[in-house]
């Protein structure tokens, strides 16, 4: 591949790094990946021809993406290191020999896709480069017309030059769809774009003019260069769009500064040249010498003249003013009358002024446009991010399309999924219990549920929504199954929950609302009717300002719950409310008590302290029993705690791993919090949420967030952090195993040595000195390290470029390194050194 000199950061961009990471030979791979993503031609192709394929990243992508057993042929001037499933050969694509070799490889087949990413040796004059490139494109298209199947795709790289339009015109004659695109991985600074030509028309006869560079590229006339724009608006850079001036293939152009003074079109000079020179030509230039000596020709002016391409508007103005002054001095104005001269000068200055004002407006407009564009871009990006998040949520079954409806109408709104009024009315409440979705027969569902009709009609159940409900439930179950397969903790939690489900009857206590029953048909209706509206999904928040007992509205609502129905008289013992805590609060409470237990155990070191604590707890417990509380250790829960290994003494080895738990533990240990506080904390705004009839996935999702945030103390956070740090500091398993292996081998060696020494010691025919010598020899041999074999580094260049086996003349271990990579590493080191 022709080595392009790329500079600085640009070359080591993310695509370059990504290519290295993914094992592609060039960052160009991503261009093809992105083009294929947009047009999808590789998956459909069985035969592919890659013209100008070295080093072969496009072939790699093609081999990865195309169907197995596809034929991929790659050709380039440079050798291509072999790629599995790809035939490569070295040749110039403009030659007949290359064409014959391609024919040999393709046999009677035709290519579905022809790729061309050719770039002739860039770095000479731009105009030549672009022209050669355009010619190369035409050549590759010639090959494409010969080898492409009807309807096939031709992808080519084109440089934006003046020949670009001519090329597009030709493509349009031969293909049904032609699109030019610049993949994101193609650098913005690069003039390359890719043209994807689809649907090869495969005409019987192609006009040779279409493929002849002379006739194709001759047709477009040279556009007049817009020098004004270059001079008056130099910040807006037009990079090589117009290509190079016909007949002038040099990149650097300079004229004597005197020419700039004399010319009638100074703008053209400033816009098209690189330098105004003060150097004397061989035959001498008096005007230039005089100009050089003028006081007006300041160092600043000279600096400006030195590189016109880097100048801004201010500098160009300065040069124009300088020119006017010099012209006046040189007497260019005396040819006309003084007035005319003044007029001329004024004219020239006037030329600049209005342009400036216009530019100002233009600039402002541009700034506004830019601002607007950035705003739009930001909005688009945000929108995209939002969409992406939604898609991910959907994929995780965390959301459903119906949520859009929820957003619009609210959970109880018109057409909402959870129109509870209707459910309430229909008496279906008893069928939905324990937060689980009732699996009703379809007929029942239609009869009893009327989601979204606001309770006006009993018949209009939306079958689509029901269907969606079912689908979501099924999906959620699948998700849970998957999760429980992968996550032991989740399994344990689920098992515990299920177990709790059996015991915990919550608000539905006493009701005959087993799952099984829910699945039964409406034969239970009678019993439901016997106890009409035992529970209601909707509570009228407005009703009953004050209850007879003088209770406040909130208290009245609280005691209005079914759970208090059977209790006669005024409820005095608030402790009973423990039963009405929701699952999370119960968990928190239980966890708190467990923590209490742990702390108590941790304090067991001192008997005295322990007995004190036990006494304290006992006292509290007695007290609570008096109050009607009974603290029961949650043995059943512990039994389900799969992950926790019980300790030798039979107690659970529960570790405090969260800062919240640690804070709680500290508070309990220091007496800052008592058991009552824990119970008290259990009552919060989430405790009395109505969960009946809500689907499980919704409850699960809610349950993750509807917990009160517990305060965390700095010392607790620090303690947990320290604990985690200690955990992280442990060596990883691999390292540990390697160390153990090393130790084991050393022990084995030692054992062997010991045996040998014992044998030597027992040897009768040896003197003591000989024995000692032999043993010390054995010892030194055992402790001697084998020297490491040196790896020879071979740079893959010259004869070693692209070789598959051992490089010639290299013995022992070797490693072939990329010359480029080596250079990069050296450059990095150099830079790092400089920075120091
Ligand atoms: C940008 S590289 C191609 C990169 C390639 N697509 C990849 O993914 O690795 C351009 C290649 O065109 C090749 N080339 C230029 N002129 C050629 C010609 N006349 N015949 C064959 N290959 C040519 C160069 O040798 C160079 O390797």
PDB file of N, CA and C in Angstrom, residues 303-375:
ATOM      1  N   UNK A 303       6.560  39.380   6.261  1.00  0.00           N
ATOM      2  CA  UNK A 303       6.073  38.107   6.826  1.00  0.00           C
ATOM      3  C   UNK A 303       4.793  37.658   6.160  1.00  0.00           C
ATOM      4  N   UNK A 304       3.931  38.676   5.921  1.00  0.00           N
ATOM      5  CA  UNK A 304       2.656  38.344   5.271  1.00  0.00           C
ATOM      6  C   UNK A 304       2.906  37.811   3.866  1.00  0.00           C
ATOM      7  N   UNK A 305       3.835  38.462   3.162  1.00  0.00           N
ATOM      8  CA  UNK A 305       4.119  38.040   1.787  1.00  0.00           C
ATOM      9  C   UNK A 305       4.710  36.632   1.747  1.00  0.00           C
ATOM     10  N   UNK A 306       5.353  36.274   2.810  1.00  0.00           N
ATOM     11  CA  UNK A 306       6.059  34.998   2.842  1.00  0.00           C
ATOM     12  C   UNK A 306       5.131  33.790   2.728  1.00  0.00           C
ATOM     13  N   UNK A 307       3.938  33.878   3.333  1.00  0.00           N
ATOM     14  CA  UNK A 307       3.003  32.752   3.210  1.00  0.00           C
ATOM     15  C   UNK A 307       1.576  33.280   3.134  1.00  0.00           C
ATOM     16  N   UNK A 308       1.103  33.436   1.905  1.00  0.00           N
ATOM     17  CA  UNK A 308      -0.220  34.034   1.713  1.00  0.00           C
ATOM     18  C   UNK A 308      -1.333  33.104   2.175  1.00  0.00           C
ATOM     19  N   UNK A 309      -1.050  31.801   2.213  1.00  0.00           N
ATOM     20  CA  UNK A 309      -2.107  30.833   2.526  1.00  0.00           C
ATOM     21  C   UNK A 309      -2.563  30.857   3.990  1.00  0.00           C
ATOM     22  N   UNK A 310      -1.712  31.439   4.827  1.00  0.00           N
ATOM     23  CA  UNK A 310      -2.090  31.434   6.242  1.00  0.00           C
ATOM     24  C   UNK A 310      -2.708  32.766   6.678  1.00  0.00           C
ATOM     25  N   UNK A 311      -2.846  33.690   5.723  1.00  0.00           N
ATOM     26  CA  UNK A 311      -3.304  35.032   6.116  1.00  0.00           C
ATOM     27  C   UNK A 311      -4.797  35.088   6.372  1.00  0.00           C
ATOM     28  N   UNK A 312      -5.166  36.043   7.234  1.00  0.00           N
ATOM     29  CA  UNK A 312      -6.578  36.302   7.492  1.00  0.00           C
ATOM     30  C   UNK A 312      -6.985  37.570   6.756  1.00  0.00           C
ATOM     31  N   UNK A 313      -8.239  37.964   6.960  1.00  0.00           N
ATOM     32  CA  UNK A 313      -8.768  39.121   6.247  1.00  0.00           C
ATOM     33  C   UNK A 313      -7.983  40.385   6.559  1.00  0.00           C
ATOM     34  N   UNK A 314      -7.601  40.516   7.824  1.00  0.00           N
ATOM     35  CA  UNK A 314      -6.914  41.721   8.276  1.00  0.00           C
ATOM     36  C   UNK A 314      -5.583  41.877   7.520  1.00  0.00           C
ATOM     37  N   UNK A 315      -4.887  40.767   7.399  1.00  0.00           N
ATOM     38  CA  UNK A 315      -3.582  40.816   6.742  1.00  0.00           C
ATOM     39  C   UNK A 315      -3.725  41.113   5.253  1.00  0.00           C
ATOM     40  N   UNK A 316      -4.766  40.507   4.650  1.00  0.00           N
ATOM     41  CA  UNK A 316      -4.978  40.785   3.230  1.00  0.00           C
ATOM     42  C   UNK A 316      -5.261  42.275   2.999  1.00  0.00           C
ATOM     43  N   UNK A 317      -6.033  42.846   3.912  1.00  0.00           N
ATOM     44  CA  UNK A 317      -6.341  44.281   3.797  1.00  0.00           C
ATOM     45  C   UNK A 317      -5.066  45.101   3.901  1.00  0.00           C
ATOM     46  N   UNK A 318      -4.241  44.670   4.823  1.00  0.00           N
ATOM     47  CA  UNK A 318      -2.987  45.388   5.043  1.00  0.00           C
ATOM     48  C   UNK A 318      -2.131  45.356   3.765  1.00  0.00           C
ATOM     49  N   UNK A 319      -2.095  44.178   3.118  1.00  0.00           N
ATOM     50  CA  UNK A 319      -1.301  44.048   1.889  1.00  0.00           C
ATOM     51  C   UNK A 319      -1.875  44.925   0.783  1.00  0.00           C
ATOM     52  N   UNK A 320      -3.201  44.959   0.708  1.00  0.00           N
ATOM     53  CA  UNK A 320      -3.836  45.787  -0.334  1.00  0.00           C
ATOM     54  C   UNK A 320      -3.536  47.262  -0.107  1.00  0.00           C
ATOM     55  N   UNK A 321      -3.562  47.704   1.144  1.00  0.00           N
ATOM     56  CA  UNK A 321      -3.265  49.101   1.464  1.00  0.00           C
ATOM     57  C   UNK A 321      -1.814  49.419   1.133  1.00  0.00           C
ATOM     58  N   UNK A 322      -0.980  48.469   1.485  1.00  0.00           N
ATOM     59  CA  UNK A 322       0.455  48.632   1.195  1.00  0.00           C
ATOM     60  C   UNK A 322       0.656  48.802  -0.306  1.00  0.00           C
ATOM     61  N   UNK A 323      -0.042  47.963  -1.070  1.00  0.00           N
ATOM     62  CA  UNK A 323       0.083  48.034  -2.526  1.00  0.00           C
ATOM     63  C   UNK A 323      -0.322  49.423  -3.031  1.00  0.00           C
ATOM     64  N   UNK A 324      -1.431  49.954  -2.485  1.00  0.00           N
ATOM     65  CA  UNK A 324      -1.905  51.268  -2.922  1.00  0.00           C
ATOM     66  C   UNK A 324      -0.875  52.353  -2.629  1.00  0.00           C
ATOM     67  N   UNK A 325      -0.308  52.270  -1.429  1.00  0.00           N
ATOM     68  CA  UNK A 325       0.686  53.279  -1.043  1.00  0.00           C
ATOM     69  C   UNK A 325       1.885  53.223  -1.971  1.00  0.00           C
ATOM     70  N   UNK A 326       2.349  51.985  -2.219  1.00  0.00           N
ATOM     71  CA  UNK A 326       3.531  51.823  -3.067  1.00  0.00           C
ATOM     72  C   UNK A 326       3.227  52.295  -4.486  1.00  0.00           C
ATOM     73  N   UNK A 327       2.056  51.960  -4.963  1.00  0.00           N
ATOM     74  CA  UNK A 327       1.677  52.383  -6.322  1.00  0.00           C
ATOM     75  C   UNK A 327       1.727  53.902  -6.430  1.00  0.00           C
ATOM     76  N   UNK A 328       1.225  54.568  -5.377  1.00  0.00           N
ATOM     77  CA  UNK A 328       1.247  56.024  -5.346  1.00  0.00           C
ATOM     78  C   UNK A 328       2.691  56.522  -5.419  1.00  0.00           C
ATOM     79  N   UNK A 329       3.552  55.889  -4.600  1.00  0.00           N
ATOM     80  CA  UNK A 329       4.957  56.293  -4.557  1.00  0.00           C
ATOM     81  C   UNK A 329       5.645  56.060  -5.888  1.00  0.00           C
ATOM     82  N   UNK A 330       5.336  54.924  -6.476  1.00  0.00           N
ATOM     83  CA  UNK A 330       5.972  54.583  -7.746  1.00  0.00           C
ATOM     84  C   UNK A 330       5.438  55.415  -8.912  1.00  0.00           C
ATOM     85  N   UNK A 331       4.419  56.175  -8.609  1.00  0.00           N
ATOM     86  CA  UNK A 331       3.894  57.072  -9.624  1.00  0.00           C
ATOM     87  C   UNK A 331       2.937  56.431 -10.597  1.00  0.00           C
ATOM     88  N   UNK A 332       2.397  55.314 -10.226  1.00  0.00           N
ATOM     89  CA  UNK A 332       1.404  54.729 -11.132  1.00  0.00           C
ATOM     90  C   UNK A 332       0.224  55.660 -11.317  1.00  0.00           C
ATOM     91  N   UNK A 333      -0.023  56.487 -10.302  1.00  0.00           N
ATOM     92  CA  UNK A 333      -1.184  57.364 -10.359  1.00  0.00           C
ATOM     93  C   UNK A 333      -0.938  58.570 -11.257  1.00  0.00           C
ATOM     94  N   UNK A 334       0.309  59.011 -11.536  1.00  0.00           N
ATOM     95  CA  UNK A 334       0.598  60.214 -12.302  1.00  0.00           C
ATOM     96  C   UNK A 334       0.206  60.084 -13.770  1.00  0.00           C
ATOM     97  N   UNK A 335      -0.013  58.895 -14.232  1.00  0.00           N
ATOM     98  CA  UNK A 335      -0.430  58.715 -15.606  1.00  0.00           C
ATOM     99  C   UNK A 335      -1.749  59.419 -15.854  1.00  0.00           C
ATOM    100  N   UNK A 336      -2.595  59.390 -14.857  1.00  0.00           N
ATOM    101  CA  UNK A 336      -3.870  60.090 -14.952  1.00  0.00           C
ATOM    102  C   UNK A 336      -3.756  61.371 -14.143  1.00  0.00           C
ATOM    103  N   UNK A 337      -4.808  62.078 -14.104  1.00  0.00           N
ATOM    104  CA  UNK A 337      -4.792  63.286 -13.274  1.00  0.00           C
ATOM    105  C   UNK A 337      -4.786  62.870 -11.813  1.00  0.00           C
ATOM    106  N   UNK A 338      -4.384  63.845 -10.971  1.00  0.00           N
ATOM    107  CA  UNK A 338      -4.323  63.557  -9.535  1.00  0.00           C
ATOM    108  C   UNK A 338      -5.692  63.133  -9.027  1.00  0.00           C
ATOM    109  N   UNK A 339      -6.716  63.794  -9.594  1.00  0.00           N
ATOM    110  CA  UNK A 339      -8.075  63.493  -9.155  1.00  0.00           C
ATOM    111  C   UNK A 339      -8.455  62.050  -9.539  1.00  0.00           C
ATOM    112  N   UNK A 340      -8.105  61.763 -10.792  1.00  0.00           N
ATOM    113  CA  UNK A 340      -8.424  60.418 -11.280  1.00  0.00           C
ATOM    114  C   UNK A 340      -7.694  59.372 -10.452  1.00  0.00           C
ATOM    115  N   UNK A 341      -6.421  59.784 -10.102  1.00  0.00           N
ATOM    116  CA  UNK A 341      -5.634  58.846  -9.291  1.00  0.00           C
ATOM    117  C   UNK A 341      -6.308  58.636  -7.944  1.00  0.00           C
ATOM    118  N   UNK A 342      -6.728  59.818  -7.382  1.00  0.00           N
ATOM    119  CA  UNK A 342      -7.398  59.716  -6.082  1.00  0.00           C
ATOM    120  C   UNK A 342      -8.659  58.868  -6.210  1.00  0.00           C
ATOM    121  N   UNK A 343      -9.360  59.125  -7.333  1.00  0.00           N
ATOM    122  CA  UNK A 343     -10.596  58.370  -7.563  1.00  0.00           C
ATOM    123  C   UNK A 343     -10.307  56.862  -7.676  1.00  0.00           C
ATOM    124  N   UNK A 344      -9.208  56.641  -8.440  1.00  0.00           N
ATOM    125  CA  UNK A 344      -8.844  55.222  -8.636  1.00  0.00           C
ATOM    126  C   UNK A 344      -8.530  54.550  -7.299  1.00  0.00           C
ATOM    127  N   UNK A 345      -7.725  55.362  -6.500  1.00  0.00           N
ATOM    128  CA  UNK A 345      -7.352  54.807  -5.194  1.00  0.00           C
ATOM    129  C   UNK A 345      -8.600  54.574  -4.348  1.00  0.00           C
ATOM    130  N   UNK A 346      -9.475  55.625  -4.387  1.00  0.00           N
ATOM    131  CA  UNK A 346     -10.708  55.523  -3.607  1.00  0.00           C
ATOM    132  C   UNK A 346     -11.522  54.319  -4.071  1.00  0.00           C
ATOM    133  N   UNK A 347     -11.483  54.144  -5.417  1.00  0.00           N
ATOM    134  CA  UNK A 347     -12.242  53.023  -5.971  1.00  0.00           C
ATOM    135  C   UNK A 347     -11.739  51.691  -5.418  1.00  0.00           C
ATOM    136  N   UNK A 348     -10.384  51.656  -5.412  1.00  0.00           N
ATOM    137  CA  UNK A 348      -9.799  50.397  -4.939  1.00  0.00           C
ATOM    138  C   UNK A 348     -10.086  50.141  -3.474  1.00  0.00           C
ATOM    139  N   UNK A 349     -10.016  51.289  -2.695  1.00  0.00           N
ATOM    140  CA  UNK A 349     -10.308  51.124  -1.273  1.00  0.00           C
ATOM    141  C   UNK A 349     -11.782  50.794  -1.107  1.00  0.00           C
ATOM    142  N   UNK A 350     -12.587  51.545  -1.937  1.00  0.00           N
ATOM    143  CA  UNK A 350     -14.029  51.319  -1.852  1.00  0.00           C
ATOM    144  C   UNK A 350     -14.368  49.876  -2.162  1.00  0.00           C
ATOM    145  N   UNK A 351     -13.530  49.274  -2.985  1.00  0.00           N
ATOM    146  CA  UNK A 351     -13.761  47.866  -3.310  1.00  0.00           C
ATOM    147  C   UNK A 351     -13.705  46.987  -2.062  1.00  0.00           C
ATOM    148  N   UNK A 352     -12.832  47.443  -1.172  1.00  0.00           N
ATOM    149  CA  UNK A 352     -12.623  46.656   0.035  1.00  0.00           C
ATOM    150  C   UNK A 352     -13.730  46.893   1.059  1.00  0.00           C
ATOM    151  N   UNK A 353     -14.087  48.230   1.200  1.00  0.00           N
ATOM    152  CA  UNK A 353     -15.016  48.566   2.281  1.00  0.00           C
ATOM    153  C   UNK A 353     -16.357  47.857   2.215  1.00  0.00           C
ATOM    154  N   UNK A 354     -17.095  48.034   1.076  1.00  0.00           N
ATOM    155  CA  UNK A 354     -18.411  47.395   1.050  1.00  0.00           C
ATOM    156  C   UNK A 354     -18.303  45.887   1.233  1.00  0.00           C
ATOM    157  N   UNK A 355     -17.215  45.349   0.683  1.00  0.00           N
ATOM    158  CA  UNK A 355     -17.015  43.916   0.823  1.00  0.00           C
ATOM    159  C   UNK A 355     -16.951  43.538   2.293  1.00  0.00           C
ATOM    160  N   UNK A 356     -16.288  44.451   3.073  1.00  0.00           N
ATOM    161  CA  UNK A 356     -16.142  44.178   4.490  1.00  0.00           C
ATOM    162  C   UNK A 356     -17.463  44.148   5.210  1.00  0.00           C
ATOM    163  N   UNK A 357     -18.297  45.147   4.846  1.00  0.00           N
ATOM    164  CA  UNK A 357     -19.601  45.215   5.500  1.00  0.00           C
ATOM    165  C   UNK A 357     -20.429  43.986   5.171  1.00  0.00           C
ATOM    166  N   UNK A 358     -20.383  43.664   3.890  1.00  0.00           N
ATOM    167  CA  UNK A 358     -21.119  42.489   3.451  1.00  0.00           C
ATOM    168  C   UNK A 358     -20.636  41.242   4.194  1.00  0.00           C
ATOM    169  N   UNK A 359     -19.322  41.233   4.309  1.00  0.00           N
ATOM    170  CA  UNK A 359     -18.732  40.077   4.992  1.00  0.00           C
ATOM    171  C   UNK A 359     -19.186  39.988   6.431  1.00  0.00           C
ATOM    172  N   UNK A 360     -19.304  41.193   7.025  1.00  0.00           N
ATOM    173  CA  UNK A 360     -19.727  41.235   8.413  1.00  0.00           C
ATOM    174  C   UNK A 360     -21.108  40.594   8.560  1.00  0.00           C
ATOM    175  N   UNK A 361     -21.993  41.033   7.615  1.00  0.00           N
ATOM    176  CA  UNK A 361     -23.348  40.467   7.661  1.00  0.00           C
ATOM    177  C   UNK A 361     -23.285  38.956   7.433  1.00  0.00           C
ATOM    178  N   UNK A 362     -22.463  38.625   6.414  1.00  0.00           N
ATOM    179  CA  UNK A 362     -22.330  37.201   6.109  1.00  0.00           C
ATOM    180  C   UNK A 362     -21.842  36.417   7.317  1.00  0.00           C
ATOM    181  N   UNK A 363     -20.872  37.044   7.972  1.00  0.00           N
ATOM    182  CA  UNK A 363     -20.293  36.379   9.137  1.00  0.00           C
ATOM    183  C   UNK A 363     -21.340  36.164  10.216  1.00  0.00           C
ATOM    184  N   UNK A 364     -22.120  37.253  10.422  1.00  0.00           N
ATOM    185  CA  UNK A 364     -23.150  37.146  11.457  1.00  0.00           C
ATOM    186  C   UNK A 364     -24.144  36.046  11.100  1.00  0.00           C
ATOM    187  N   UNK A 365     -24.527  36.069   9.807  1.00  0.00           N
ATOM    188  CA  UNK A 365     -25.478  35.047   9.349  1.00  0.00           C
ATOM    189  C   UNK A 365     -24.917  33.649   9.573  1.00  0.00           C
ATOM    190  N   UNK A 366     -23.628  33.539   9.222  1.00  0.00           N
ATOM    191  CA  UNK A 366     -22.966  32.243   9.361  1.00  0.00           C
ATOM    192  C   UNK A 366     -22.963  31.792  10.827  1.00  0.00           C
ATOM    193  N   UNK A 367     -22.663  32.804  11.700  1.00  0.00           N
ATOM    194  CA  UNK A 367     -22.611  32.475  13.129  1.00  0.00           C
ATOM    195  C   UNK A 367     -23.973  31.995  13.604  1.00  0.00           C
ATOM    196  N   UNK A 368     -25.022  32.705  13.143  1.00  0.00           N
ATOM    197  CA  UNK A 368     -26.376  32.314  13.536  1.00  0.00           C
ATOM    198  C   UNK A 368     -26.705  30.914  13.050  1.00  0.00           C
ATOM    199  N   UNK A 369     -26.323  30.707  11.769  1.00  0.00           N
ATOM    200  CA  UNK A 369     -26.591  29.391  11.184  1.00  0.00           C
ATOM    201  C   UNK A 369     -25.890  28.301  11.976  1.00  0.00           C
ATOM    202  N   UNK A 370     -24.615  28.581  12.289  1.00  0.00           N
ATOM    203  CA  UNK A 370     -23.836  27.590  13.044  1.00  0.00           C
ATOM    204  C   UNK A 370     -24.501  27.270  14.367  1.00  0.00           C
ATOM    205  N   UNK A 371     -24.960  28.351  15.016  1.00  0.00           N
ATOM    206  CA  UNK A 371     -25.582  28.190  16.317  1.00  0.00           C
ATOM    207  C   UNK A 371     -26.815  27.297  16.200  1.00  0.00           C
ATOM    208  N   UNK A 372     -27.611  27.634  15.191  1.00  0.00           N
ATOM    209  CA  UNK A 372     -28.844  26.885  14.960  1.00  0.00           C
ATOM    210  C   UNK A 372     -28.519  25.418  14.673  1.00  0.00           C
ATOM    211  N   UNK A 373     -27.498  25.227  13.846  1.00  0.00           N
ATOM    212  CA  UNK A 373     -27.112  23.866  13.498  1.00  0.00           C
ATOM    213  C   UNK A 373     -26.687  23.064  14.713  1.00  0.00           C
ATOM    214  N   UNK A 374     -25.866  23.731  15.569  1.00  0.00           N
ATOM    215  CA  UNK A 374     -25.405  22.998  16.770  1.00  0.00           C
ATOM    216  C   UNK A 374     -26.593  22.666  17.661  1.00  0.00           C
ATOM    217  N   UNK A 375     -27.517  23.623  17.745  1.00  0.00           N
ATOM    218  CA  UNK A 375     -28.681  23.361  18.595  1.00  0.00           C
ATOM    219  C   UNK A 375     -29.457  22.152  18.069  1.00  0.00           C
TER     220      UNK A 375
END
